[in-house]
């Protein structure tokens, strides 16, 4: 199979995730973005030493054992990781990973996440990367620390390594009944030197069959604080003498500030007003006063408008603004001799991430050093942004990320942190900046819209003989077809997009899977074949076949698919991305012009399961989140203004939308664990679309899905 893209220059693998996710956010070509990339054992380590220990901007991880594991002389065990907790369960799974290899109960682990002055750079919390990359890295660091404890005991007792064992945080010599603990190791004279050793890359980890802490359900360690309200989210952070900030926003996309008078704000008591080019903001002792000051400035502002397309014309606009013409189908010979040739276009709208907690940051300057508490999935990336903006050295910037209120790929860029820091610098006091919901809906980046064109041919036996798939604008994630299709070509073509766009849960895989799986049902209809049988006839990937067959069996597909009525339909879809595999069958009802999703049966496989309860929550959340863009989420805009920038007008799934969920987690202890935060979402929309097709006989080619006029 040949895959073409405008972004095919080779890069080290660790940078590819950042390029795909963040280059959209800055409106850069890939090449331009690549140029930008670029008492205890820890108490005596200086900030420069910490910086040296940490990995690079691409997420180099821990340089030595001390940068991952901190043993206290009082017996405390602190584990450090550069990931964040945004509700996806990383705090529990990373704690389990450390406890497993250290041979201690889970409650012995204190986990420090996402403080750039303390933790190693483990890269962004994105791309389902924590499970396949950071969990093994934490396990390696913990196993190395356990090895130091064993070496320490064997040296003191003068025994061989095979004479001792580690259980419950103690190394013991059965013959002499002697024991030593991690606290004993921390108190030893050579501990600091020992922990400066690099973590061996080939260190042996505990096999799945011997797991005691991993592989079982474990609750979120700070779950009680979350439930009782004791936890401080980024928007809850308070600092002595703190002011509240507001920023003047443009009235429409593309508008440029021509002039503004800060006088009305500066005349207000205790208000600080700042202008730096296009940036205008205020800070005041209360949020109410800050808003009054911002409103006073807004009345004086004059803007230069810019033309901007309407969402009604979005897909024509993307087609016209594709960077280079989409390559023509090269398989003319196959098309000429085919029994059937199908050509269709699929439309996927812009959507917002809509996290419960909008962007928020508190910035504080002390002796020329900047500290920012904020909500981000990219703490070290934020630090780099702040370093560039304020021309600071690495050891002069600290980013601290408390467990935050949702991200879904939408919090990779540091605008709120930079805005708070600008205001704090001008005010000489800490400043809290919290985006409003309207600001989040308007100025945060969007999941890219997509225009997808597909053409395929079938021979007289109903077999695929060619496949030509072009995604305009949204990206190349999961663009390659998993189906045997003779000659195949899949390509991503970038467009000059009308809105700021960037990462979203599973990136472009949702759009690509929606188009591919919807088109597969149309092809099955042309071949006169059941959609399940058509897929299985073209599917060789054993893991994808396994989840598809399991979902169909649990759903009783053959019987349900035979009961077609105008009011009820069933559909299925499958897909693979980031090393995990998923299939879903759904039942929908058509009720008074509405699509009602009644049941979703999903089978998901991501290798060896680390925490079954957390994995189940991930899949449930992905399905429910996927219902929104499938059924009604869509950003509407005209003349550069968002027309539905509120939860009243932009309706995410409600409790009444949640269908019956039948979820089966297919455990594969023989395979490495893959991430699960994204892939389960990618089959929701196409399975619903195919169920609507089954009920109405009219194919669905737009997301959000609208009913054919005859049924609405």
PDB file of C-alpha atoms in Angstrom, residues 338-619:
ATOM      1  CA  UNK A 338     -14.726  -3.467 -12.483  1.00  0.00           C
ATOM      2  CA  UNK A 339     -18.244  -4.772 -11.985  1.00  0.00           C
ATOM      3  CA  UNK A 340     -19.047  -1.864  -9.674  1.00  0.00           C
ATOM      4  CA  UNK A 341     -17.321   1.478  -9.090  1.00  0.00           C
ATOM      5  CA  UNK A 342     -18.382   3.671  -6.172  1.00  0.00           C
ATOM      6  CA  UNK A 343     -17.332   7.278  -5.571  1.00  0.00           C
ATOM      7  CA  UNK A 344     -18.502   9.258  -2.558  1.00  0.00           C
ATOM      8  CA  UNK A 345     -17.584  12.287  -0.469  1.00  0.00           C
ATOM      9  CA  UNK A 346     -17.883  12.454   3.319  1.00  0.00           C
ATOM     10  CA  UNK A 347     -18.120  15.577   5.466  1.00  0.00           C
ATOM     11  CA  UNK A 348     -17.009  15.880   9.094  1.00  0.00           C
ATOM     12  CA  UNK A 349     -17.699  19.137  10.934  1.00  0.00           C
ATOM     13  CA  UNK A 350     -15.556  21.181  13.288  1.00  0.00           C
ATOM     14  CA  UNK A 351     -16.182  20.294  16.940  1.00  0.00           C
ATOM     15  CA  UNK A 352     -14.899  21.609  20.255  1.00  0.00           C
ATOM     16  CA  UNK A 353     -13.361  19.613  23.090  1.00  0.00           C
ATOM     17  CA  UNK A 354     -15.772  21.114  25.660  1.00  0.00           C
ATOM     18  CA  UNK A 355     -13.830  20.089  28.811  1.00  0.00           C
ATOM     19  CA  UNK A 356     -15.598  20.719  32.117  1.00  0.00           C
ATOM     20  CA  UNK A 357     -12.758  23.039  33.129  1.00  0.00           C
ATOM     21  CA  UNK A 358     -11.902  25.703  30.544  1.00  0.00           C
ATOM     22  CA  UNK A 359      -8.324  26.951  30.249  1.00  0.00           C
ATOM     23  CA  UNK A 360      -6.976  28.396  33.486  1.00  0.00           C
ATOM     24  CA  UNK A 361      -3.604  29.533  34.778  1.00  0.00           C
ATOM     25  CA  UNK A 362      -2.041  31.301  37.749  1.00  0.00           C
ATOM     26  CA  UNK A 363       1.292  33.013  37.059  1.00  0.00           C
ATOM     27  CA  UNK A 364       3.736  34.348  39.619  1.00  0.00           C
ATOM     28  CA  UNK A 365       7.091  36.107  39.191  1.00  0.00           C
ATOM     29  CA  UNK A 366       9.687  35.907  41.993  1.00  0.00           C
ATOM     30  CA  UNK A 367      13.209  37.269  41.610  1.00  0.00           C
ATOM     31  CA  UNK A 368      12.986  37.031  37.840  1.00  0.00           C
ATOM     32  CA  UNK A 369      11.720  33.439  37.928  1.00  0.00           C
ATOM     33  CA  UNK A 370       8.317  32.489  36.575  1.00  0.00           C
ATOM     34  CA  UNK A 371       6.056  29.829  38.085  1.00  0.00           C
ATOM     35  CA  UNK A 372       2.784  28.904  36.420  1.00  0.00           C
ATOM     36  CA  UNK A 373       0.092  26.614  37.770  1.00  0.00           C
ATOM     37  CA  UNK A 374      -2.108  25.578  34.878  1.00  0.00           C
ATOM     38  CA  UNK A 375      -4.133  22.866  33.189  1.00  0.00           C
ATOM     39  CA  UNK A 376      -2.280  21.323  30.273  1.00  0.00           C
ATOM     40  CA  UNK A 377      -1.466  17.986  28.732  1.00  0.00           C
ATOM     41  CA  UNK A 378       1.918  19.367  27.724  1.00  0.00           C
ATOM     42  CA  UNK A 379       3.795  20.773  30.769  1.00  0.00           C
ATOM     43  CA  UNK A 380       7.282  20.764  29.253  1.00  0.00           C
ATOM     44  CA  UNK A 381       5.933  22.200  26.022  1.00  0.00           C
ATOM     45  CA  UNK A 382       4.337  25.006  28.048  1.00  0.00           C
ATOM     46  CA  UNK A 383       7.669  25.606  29.745  1.00  0.00           C
ATOM     47  CA  UNK A 384       9.364  25.891  26.351  1.00  0.00           C
ATOM     48  CA  UNK A 385       6.686  28.326  25.150  1.00  0.00           C
ATOM     49  CA  UNK A 386       7.157  30.499  28.228  1.00  0.00           C
ATOM     50  CA  UNK A 387      10.940  30.394  27.863  1.00  0.00           C
ATOM     51  CA  UNK A 388      10.670  31.671  24.292  1.00  0.00           C
ATOM     52  CA  UNK A 389       8.037  34.296  25.027  1.00  0.00           C
ATOM     53  CA  UNK A 390       9.868  35.846  27.983  1.00  0.00           C
ATOM     54  CA  UNK A 391      13.442  35.019  26.903  1.00  0.00           C
ATOM     55  CA  UNK A 392      14.156  32.962  30.020  1.00  0.00           C
ATOM     56  CA  UNK A 393      16.560  30.109  30.689  1.00  0.00           C
ATOM     57  CA  UNK A 394      15.122  26.707  31.476  1.00  0.00           C
ATOM     58  CA  UNK A 395      15.861  26.936  35.196  1.00  0.00           C
ATOM     59  CA  UNK A 396      13.947  30.239  35.404  1.00  0.00           C
ATOM     60  CA  UNK A 397      10.579  28.733  34.435  1.00  0.00           C
ATOM     61  CA  UNK A 398       8.526  26.219  36.390  1.00  0.00           C
ATOM     62  CA  UNK A 399       5.200  24.762  35.232  1.00  0.00           C
ATOM     63  CA  UNK A 400       3.050  22.907  37.768  1.00  0.00           C
ATOM     64  CA  UNK A 401      -0.016  20.974  36.603  1.00  0.00           C
ATOM     65  CA  UNK A 402      -2.544  19.873  39.234  1.00  0.00           C
ATOM     66  CA  UNK A 403      -4.886  17.097  38.156  1.00  0.00           C
ATOM     67  CA  UNK A 404      -7.116  18.958  35.706  1.00  0.00           C
ATOM     68  CA  UNK A 405     -10.721  18.954  34.615  1.00  0.00           C
ATOM     69  CA  UNK A 406     -10.469  17.311  31.210  1.00  0.00           C
ATOM     70  CA  UNK A 407      -8.452  17.878  28.081  1.00  0.00           C
ATOM     71  CA  UNK A 408      -9.324  15.419  25.274  1.00  0.00           C
ATOM     72  CA  UNK A 409      -6.382  16.702  23.238  1.00  0.00           C
ATOM     73  CA  UNK A 410      -7.487  20.315  23.591  1.00  0.00           C
ATOM     74  CA  UNK A 411      -4.917  21.635  26.062  1.00  0.00           C
ATOM     75  CA  UNK A 412      -1.587  21.299  24.295  1.00  0.00           C
ATOM     76  CA  UNK A 413      -0.902  24.990  23.731  1.00  0.00           C
ATOM     77  CA  UNK A 414       0.008  27.567  26.360  1.00  0.00           C
ATOM     78  CA  UNK A 415      -1.947  30.702  25.543  1.00  0.00           C
ATOM     79  CA  UNK A 416      -3.684  31.010  28.934  1.00  0.00           C
ATOM     80  CA  UNK A 417      -0.382  30.540  30.758  1.00  0.00           C
ATOM     81  CA  UNK A 418       1.317  33.181  28.624  1.00  0.00           C
ATOM     82  CA  UNK A 419      -1.558  35.618  29.111  1.00  0.00           C
ATOM     83  CA  UNK A 420      -1.471  35.180  32.884  1.00  0.00           C
ATOM     84  CA  UNK A 421       2.306  35.583  32.897  1.00  0.00           C
ATOM     85  CA  UNK A 422       2.143  38.828  30.880  1.00  0.00           C
ATOM     86  CA  UNK A 423      -0.366  40.300  33.294  1.00  0.00           C
ATOM     87  CA  UNK A 424       1.535  39.105  36.368  1.00  0.00           C
ATOM     88  CA  UNK A 425       4.748  40.633  35.039  1.00  0.00           C
ATOM     89  CA  UNK A 426       3.055  43.987  34.528  1.00  0.00           C
ATOM     90  CA  UNK A 427       1.221  43.912  37.862  1.00  0.00           C
ATOM     91  CA  UNK A 428       4.122  42.671  39.963  1.00  0.00           C
ATOM     92  CA  UNK A 429       1.686  40.287  41.635  1.00  0.00           C
ATOM     93  CA  UNK A 430       0.364  36.782  40.931  1.00  0.00           C
ATOM     94  CA  UNK A 431      -2.486  36.750  38.428  1.00  0.00           C
ATOM     95  CA  UNK A 432      -5.206  34.160  37.907  1.00  0.00           C
ATOM     96  CA  UNK A 433      -6.665  33.965  34.408  1.00  0.00           C
ATOM     97  CA  UNK A 434      -9.663  31.766  33.741  1.00  0.00           C
ATOM     98  CA  UNK A 435     -11.151  31.545  30.275  1.00  0.00           C
ATOM     99  CA  UNK A 436     -14.920  31.768  30.087  1.00  0.00           C
ATOM    100  CA  UNK A 437     -16.919  29.056  28.395  1.00  0.00           C
ATOM    101  CA  UNK A 438     -17.526  31.355  25.431  1.00  0.00           C
ATOM    102  CA  UNK A 439     -13.780  31.993  25.127  1.00  0.00           C
ATOM    103  CA  UNK A 440     -13.070  28.263  25.266  1.00  0.00           C
ATOM    104  CA  UNK A 441     -15.615  27.577  22.532  1.00  0.00           C
ATOM    105  CA  UNK A 442     -14.355  30.401  20.345  1.00  0.00           C
ATOM    106  CA  UNK A 443     -10.597  30.732  20.777  1.00  0.00           C
ATOM    107  CA  UNK A 444      -9.422  27.260  21.792  1.00  0.00           C
ATOM    108  CA  UNK A 445      -8.522  25.169  18.772  1.00  0.00           C
ATOM    109  CA  UNK A 446     -11.012  22.792  17.174  1.00  0.00           C
ATOM    110  CA  UNK A 447     -11.016  19.214  15.981  1.00  0.00           C
ATOM    111  CA  UNK A 448     -10.277  19.701  12.258  1.00  0.00           C
ATOM    112  CA  UNK A 449     -13.135  19.458   9.828  1.00  0.00           C
ATOM    113  CA  UNK A 450     -12.670  16.957   7.023  1.00  0.00           C
ATOM    114  CA  UNK A 451     -13.649  16.495   3.425  1.00  0.00           C
ATOM    115  CA  UNK A 452     -12.950  12.876   2.532  1.00  0.00           C
ATOM    116  CA  UNK A 453     -13.252  11.502  -0.989  1.00  0.00           C
ATOM    117  CA  UNK A 454     -13.291   7.743  -1.539  1.00  0.00           C
ATOM    118  CA  UNK A 455     -13.401   5.677  -4.707  1.00  0.00           C
ATOM    119  CA  UNK A 456     -13.283   1.883  -4.908  1.00  0.00           C
ATOM    120  CA  UNK A 457     -14.021  -0.905  -7.364  1.00  0.00           C
ATOM    121  CA  UNK A 458     -15.500  -4.389  -7.006  1.00  0.00           C
ATOM    122  CA  UNK A 459     -15.128  -7.362  -9.299  1.00  0.00           C
ATOM    123  CA  UNK A 460     -17.927  -9.718 -10.312  1.00  0.00           C
ATOM    124  CA  UNK A 461     -17.422 -11.798  -7.135  1.00  0.00           C
ATOM    125  CA  UNK A 462     -17.845  -8.774  -4.883  1.00  0.00           C
ATOM    126  CA  UNK A 463     -14.148  -8.479  -4.019  1.00  0.00           C
ATOM    127  CA  UNK A 464     -12.412  -5.134  -3.701  1.00  0.00           C
ATOM    128  CA  UNK A 465      -9.959  -4.540  -6.534  1.00  0.00           C
ATOM    129  CA  UNK A 466      -8.924  -0.932  -5.845  1.00  0.00           C
ATOM    130  CA  UNK A 467      -9.169   1.646  -3.095  1.00  0.00           C
ATOM    131  CA  UNK A 468      -8.436   5.367  -3.372  1.00  0.00           C
ATOM    132  CA  UNK A 469      -8.932   7.455  -0.216  1.00  0.00           C
ATOM    133  CA  UNK A 470      -8.153  11.167   0.217  1.00  0.00           C
ATOM    134  CA  UNK A 471      -8.541  13.123   3.437  1.00  0.00           C
ATOM    135  CA  UNK A 472      -8.526  16.882   2.924  1.00  0.00           C
ATOM    136  CA  UNK A 473      -7.594  18.865   6.020  1.00  0.00           C
ATOM    137  CA  UNK A 474      -8.131  16.695   9.106  1.00  0.00           C
ATOM    138  CA  UNK A 475      -5.051  14.436   9.116  1.00  0.00           C
ATOM    139  CA  UNK A 476      -3.567  11.050   8.448  1.00  0.00           C
ATOM    140  CA  UNK A 477      -4.295   9.094  11.641  1.00  0.00           C
ATOM    141  CA  UNK A 478      -5.720   5.646  10.829  1.00  0.00           C
ATOM    142  CA  UNK A 479      -5.970   6.644   7.190  1.00  0.00           C
ATOM    143  CA  UNK A 480      -4.680   3.320   5.847  1.00  0.00           C
ATOM    144  CA  UNK A 481      -7.370   0.739   5.221  1.00  0.00           C
ATOM    145  CA  UNK A 482      -7.087  -2.526   7.157  1.00  0.00           C
ATOM    146  CA  UNK A 483      -8.993  -4.341   4.414  1.00  0.00           C
ATOM    147  CA  UNK A 484      -7.501  -6.338   1.571  1.00  0.00           C
ATOM    148  CA  UNK A 485      -8.305  -4.153  -1.404  1.00  0.00           C
ATOM    149  CA  UNK A 486      -6.036  -4.998  -4.317  1.00  0.00           C
ATOM    150  CA  UNK A 487      -4.427  -1.725  -5.306  1.00  0.00           C
ATOM    151  CA  UNK A 488      -4.763   0.868  -2.556  1.00  0.00           C
ATOM    152  CA  UNK A 489      -3.684   4.438  -2.078  1.00  0.00           C
ATOM    153  CA  UNK A 490      -4.485   6.566   0.973  1.00  0.00           C
ATOM    154  CA  UNK A 491      -3.388  10.176   1.286  1.00  0.00           C
ATOM    155  CA  UNK A 492      -3.771  13.245   3.449  1.00  0.00           C
ATOM    156  CA  UNK A 493      -3.877  16.681   1.810  1.00  0.00           C
ATOM    157  CA  UNK A 494      -3.510  19.729   4.019  1.00  0.00           C
ATOM    158  CA  UNK A 495      -5.823  22.717   3.468  1.00  0.00           C
ATOM    159  CA  UNK A 496      -5.667  26.370   4.442  1.00  0.00           C
ATOM    160  CA  UNK A 497      -8.281  25.987   7.144  1.00  0.00           C
ATOM    161  CA  UNK A 498     -10.689  28.754   8.167  1.00  0.00           C
ATOM    162  CA  UNK A 499     -10.448  28.014  11.916  1.00  0.00           C
ATOM    163  CA  UNK A 500      -7.653  27.329  14.348  1.00  0.00           C
ATOM    164  CA  UNK A 501      -7.462  23.545  14.569  1.00  0.00           C
ATOM    165  CA  UNK A 502      -5.474  20.948  16.431  1.00  0.00           C
ATOM    166  CA  UNK A 503      -5.487  17.731  18.352  1.00  0.00           C
ATOM    167  CA  UNK A 504      -8.644  15.987  19.526  1.00  0.00           C
ATOM    168  CA  UNK A 505      -9.165  12.560  21.036  1.00  0.00           C
ATOM    169  CA  UNK A 506      -7.805  10.065  18.441  1.00  0.00           C
ATOM    170  CA  UNK A 507      -6.981  12.889  16.041  1.00  0.00           C
ATOM    171  CA  UNK A 508      -8.222  12.330  12.483  1.00  0.00           C
ATOM    172  CA  UNK A 509      -8.882   8.629  13.043  1.00  0.00           C
ATOM    173  CA  UNK A 510     -12.537   9.324  13.818  1.00  0.00           C
ATOM    174  CA  UNK A 511     -13.064  11.117  10.501  1.00  0.00           C
ATOM    175  CA  UNK A 512     -11.103   8.555   8.503  1.00  0.00           C
ATOM    176  CA  UNK A 513     -12.839   5.633  10.167  1.00  0.00           C
ATOM    177  CA  UNK A 514     -16.243   7.265   9.734  1.00  0.00           C
ATOM    178  CA  UNK A 515     -15.715   7.631   5.992  1.00  0.00           C
ATOM    179  CA  UNK A 516     -14.103   4.217   5.512  1.00  0.00           C
ATOM    180  CA  UNK A 517     -16.627   2.220   7.563  1.00  0.00           C
ATOM    181  CA  UNK A 518     -19.626   4.049   6.110  1.00  0.00           C
ATOM    182  CA  UNK A 519     -18.267   3.453   2.613  1.00  0.00           C
ATOM    183  CA  UNK A 520     -17.724  -0.228   3.415  1.00  0.00           C
ATOM    184  CA  UNK A 521     -21.454  -0.586   4.075  1.00  0.00           C
ATOM    185  CA  UNK A 522     -22.205   1.075   0.743  1.00  0.00           C
ATOM    186  CA  UNK A 523     -19.799  -1.313  -0.968  1.00  0.00           C
ATOM    187  CA  UNK A 524     -21.406  -4.273   0.791  1.00  0.00           C
ATOM    188  CA  UNK A 525     -24.798  -3.142  -0.476  1.00  0.00           C
ATOM    189  CA  UNK A 526     -23.434  -2.851  -4.017  1.00  0.00           C
ATOM    190  CA  UNK A 527     -22.001  -6.370  -3.738  1.00  0.00           C
ATOM    191  CA  UNK A 528     -25.283  -7.699  -2.314  1.00  0.00           C
ATOM    192  CA  UNK A 529     -23.491  -8.889   0.830  1.00  0.00           C
ATOM    193  CA  UNK A 530     -24.133  -8.536   4.554  1.00  0.00           C
ATOM    194  CA  UNK A 531     -21.873  -5.779   6.003  1.00  0.00           C
ATOM    195  CA  UNK A 532     -20.291  -8.185   8.505  1.00  0.00           C
ATOM    196  CA  UNK A 533     -19.582 -10.852   5.915  1.00  0.00           C
ATOM    197  CA  UNK A 534     -18.231  -8.260   3.479  1.00  0.00           C
ATOM    198  CA  UNK A 535     -15.730  -7.028   6.060  1.00  0.00           C
ATOM    199  CA  UNK A 536     -14.636 -10.491   7.135  1.00  0.00           C
ATOM    200  CA  UNK A 537     -14.095 -11.471   3.505  1.00  0.00           C
ATOM    201  CA  UNK A 538     -11.553  -8.649   3.184  1.00  0.00           C
ATOM    202  CA  UNK A 539     -10.021  -8.701   6.655  1.00  0.00           C
ATOM    203  CA  UNK A 540      -6.775 -10.541   7.365  1.00  0.00           C
ATOM    204  CA  UNK A 541      -5.668  -8.814  10.572  1.00  0.00           C
ATOM    205  CA  UNK A 542      -6.273 -11.459  13.244  1.00  0.00           C
ATOM    206  CA  UNK A 543      -6.681  -9.026  16.140  1.00  0.00           C
ATOM    207  CA  UNK A 544      -9.184  -6.862  14.265  1.00  0.00           C
ATOM    208  CA  UNK A 545     -11.107  -9.944  13.147  1.00  0.00           C
ATOM    209  CA  UNK A 546     -11.236 -11.139  16.747  1.00  0.00           C
ATOM    210  CA  UNK A 547     -12.912  -8.003  18.119  1.00  0.00           C
ATOM    211  CA  UNK A 548     -15.296  -7.782  15.150  1.00  0.00           C
ATOM    212  CA  UNK A 549     -16.397 -11.393  15.451  1.00  0.00           C
ATOM    213  CA  UNK A 550     -16.752 -11.101  19.232  1.00  0.00           C
ATOM    214  CA  UNK A 551     -18.872  -7.948  18.982  1.00  0.00           C
ATOM    215  CA  UNK A 552     -21.095  -9.483  16.307  1.00  0.00           C
ATOM    216  CA  UNK A 553     -21.605 -12.612  18.395  1.00  0.00           C
ATOM    217  CA  UNK A 554     -22.430 -10.705  21.586  1.00  0.00           C
ATOM    218  CA  UNK A 555     -24.828  -8.468  19.657  1.00  0.00           C
ATOM    219  CA  UNK A 556     -26.446 -11.414  17.837  1.00  0.00           C
ATOM    220  CA  UNK A 557     -25.761  -9.601  14.576  1.00  0.00           C
ATOM    221  CA  UNK A 558     -27.123 -12.122  12.097  1.00  0.00           C
ATOM    222  CA  UNK A 559     -30.550 -12.238  13.691  1.00  0.00           C
ATOM    223  CA  UNK A 560     -30.804  -8.486  14.357  1.00  0.00           C
ATOM    224  CA  UNK A 561     -29.562  -7.482  10.902  1.00  0.00           C
ATOM    225  CA  UNK A 562     -32.354  -9.520   9.326  1.00  0.00           C
ATOM    226  CA  UNK A 563     -35.037  -7.487  11.113  1.00  0.00           C
ATOM    227  CA  UNK A 564     -35.096  -4.292   9.087  1.00  0.00           C
ATOM    228  CA  UNK A 565     -37.820  -1.734   9.829  1.00  0.00           C
ATOM    229  CA  UNK A 566     -38.136   2.002   9.060  1.00  0.00           C
ATOM    230  CA  UNK A 567     -38.013   2.714  12.800  1.00  0.00           C
ATOM    231  CA  UNK A 568     -35.164   0.466  13.889  1.00  0.00           C
ATOM    232  CA  UNK A 569     -31.738  -0.198  12.429  1.00  0.00           C
ATOM    233  CA  UNK A 570     -28.502  -1.913  13.369  1.00  0.00           C
ATOM    234  CA  UNK A 571     -24.999  -1.086  12.249  1.00  0.00           C
ATOM    235  CA  UNK A 572     -21.430  -2.056  12.916  1.00  0.00           C
ATOM    236  CA  UNK A 573     -17.928  -0.703  12.489  1.00  0.00           C
ATOM    237  CA  UNK A 574     -14.406  -1.663  13.436  1.00  0.00           C
ATOM    238  CA  UNK A 575     -10.951  -0.140  13.375  1.00  0.00           C
ATOM    239  CA  UNK A 576      -7.436  -0.067  14.742  1.00  0.00           C
ATOM    240  CA  UNK A 577      -5.216   2.776  15.873  1.00  0.00           C
ATOM    241  CA  UNK A 578      -2.207   3.164  18.180  1.00  0.00           C
ATOM    242  CA  UNK A 579      -1.841  -0.556  18.723  1.00  0.00           C
ATOM    243  CA  UNK A 580      -5.376  -1.269  19.949  1.00  0.00           C
ATOM    244  CA  UNK A 581      -8.393  -2.806  18.219  1.00  0.00           C
ATOM    245  CA  UNK A 582     -12.089  -2.080  18.494  1.00  0.00           C
ATOM    246  CA  UNK A 583     -15.427  -3.103  17.028  1.00  0.00           C
ATOM    247  CA  UNK A 584     -18.940  -1.943  17.829  1.00  0.00           C
ATOM    248  CA  UNK A 585     -22.468  -2.938  16.949  1.00  0.00           C
ATOM    249  CA  UNK A 586     -25.311  -0.530  17.647  1.00  0.00           C
ATOM    250  CA  UNK A 587     -29.075  -0.406  17.521  1.00  0.00           C
ATOM    251  CA  UNK A 588     -30.827   2.877  16.790  1.00  0.00           C
ATOM    252  CA  UNK A 589     -34.435   3.925  16.753  1.00  0.00           C
ATOM    253  CA  UNK A 590     -35.924   6.603  14.532  1.00  0.00           C
ATOM    254  CA  UNK A 591     -38.333   8.489  16.799  1.00  0.00           C
ATOM    255  CA  UNK A 592     -40.172  11.622  15.617  1.00  0.00           C
ATOM    256  CA  UNK A 593     -37.318  12.795  13.473  1.00  0.00           C
ATOM    257  CA  UNK A 594     -34.649  11.930  16.062  1.00  0.00           C
ATOM    258  CA  UNK A 595     -31.969   9.270  16.072  1.00  0.00           C
ATOM    259  CA  UNK A 596     -32.084   7.462  19.400  1.00  0.00           C
ATOM    260  CA  UNK A 597     -29.118   5.219  20.091  1.00  0.00           C
ATOM    261  CA  UNK A 598     -30.593   2.373  22.105  1.00  0.00           C
ATOM    262  CA  UNK A 599     -27.710  -0.030  22.512  1.00  0.00           C
ATOM    263  CA  UNK A 600     -23.973  -0.090  21.920  1.00  0.00           C
ATOM    264  CA  UNK A 601     -22.067  -3.349  22.090  1.00  0.00           C
ATOM    265  CA  UNK A 602     -18.330  -2.754  21.919  1.00  0.00           C
ATOM    266  CA  UNK A 603     -15.388  -5.142  22.132  1.00  0.00           C
ATOM    267  CA  UNK A 604     -12.003  -3.574  22.791  1.00  0.00           C
ATOM    268  CA  UNK A 605      -8.527  -5.093  22.886  1.00  0.00           C
ATOM    269  CA  UNK A 606      -5.342  -3.271  23.878  1.00  0.00           C
ATOM    270  CA  UNK A 607      -3.005  -6.089  24.864  1.00  0.00           C
ATOM    271  CA  UNK A 608      -2.477  -6.935  28.517  1.00  0.00           C
ATOM    272  CA  UNK A 609      -4.932  -5.016  30.706  1.00  0.00           C
ATOM    273  CA  UNK A 610      -3.252  -2.961  33.440  1.00  0.00           C
ATOM    274  CA  UNK A 611      -6.354  -1.901  35.387  1.00  0.00           C
ATOM    275  CA  UNK A 612      -9.680  -3.370  34.224  1.00  0.00           C
ATOM    276  CA  UNK A 613     -11.906  -0.870  36.052  1.00  0.00           C
ATOM    277  CA  UNK A 614     -10.015   2.093  34.675  1.00  0.00           C
ATOM    278  CA  UNK A 615     -10.017   0.597  31.187  1.00  0.00           C
ATOM    279  CA  UNK A 616     -13.777   0.073  31.378  1.00  0.00           C
ATOM    280  CA  UNK A 617     -14.207   3.710  32.385  1.00  0.00           C
ATOM    281  CA  UNK A 618     -12.072   4.789  29.453  1.00  0.00           C
ATOM    282  CA  UNK A 619     -14.184   2.835  26.979  1.00  0.00           C
TER     283      UNK A 619
END
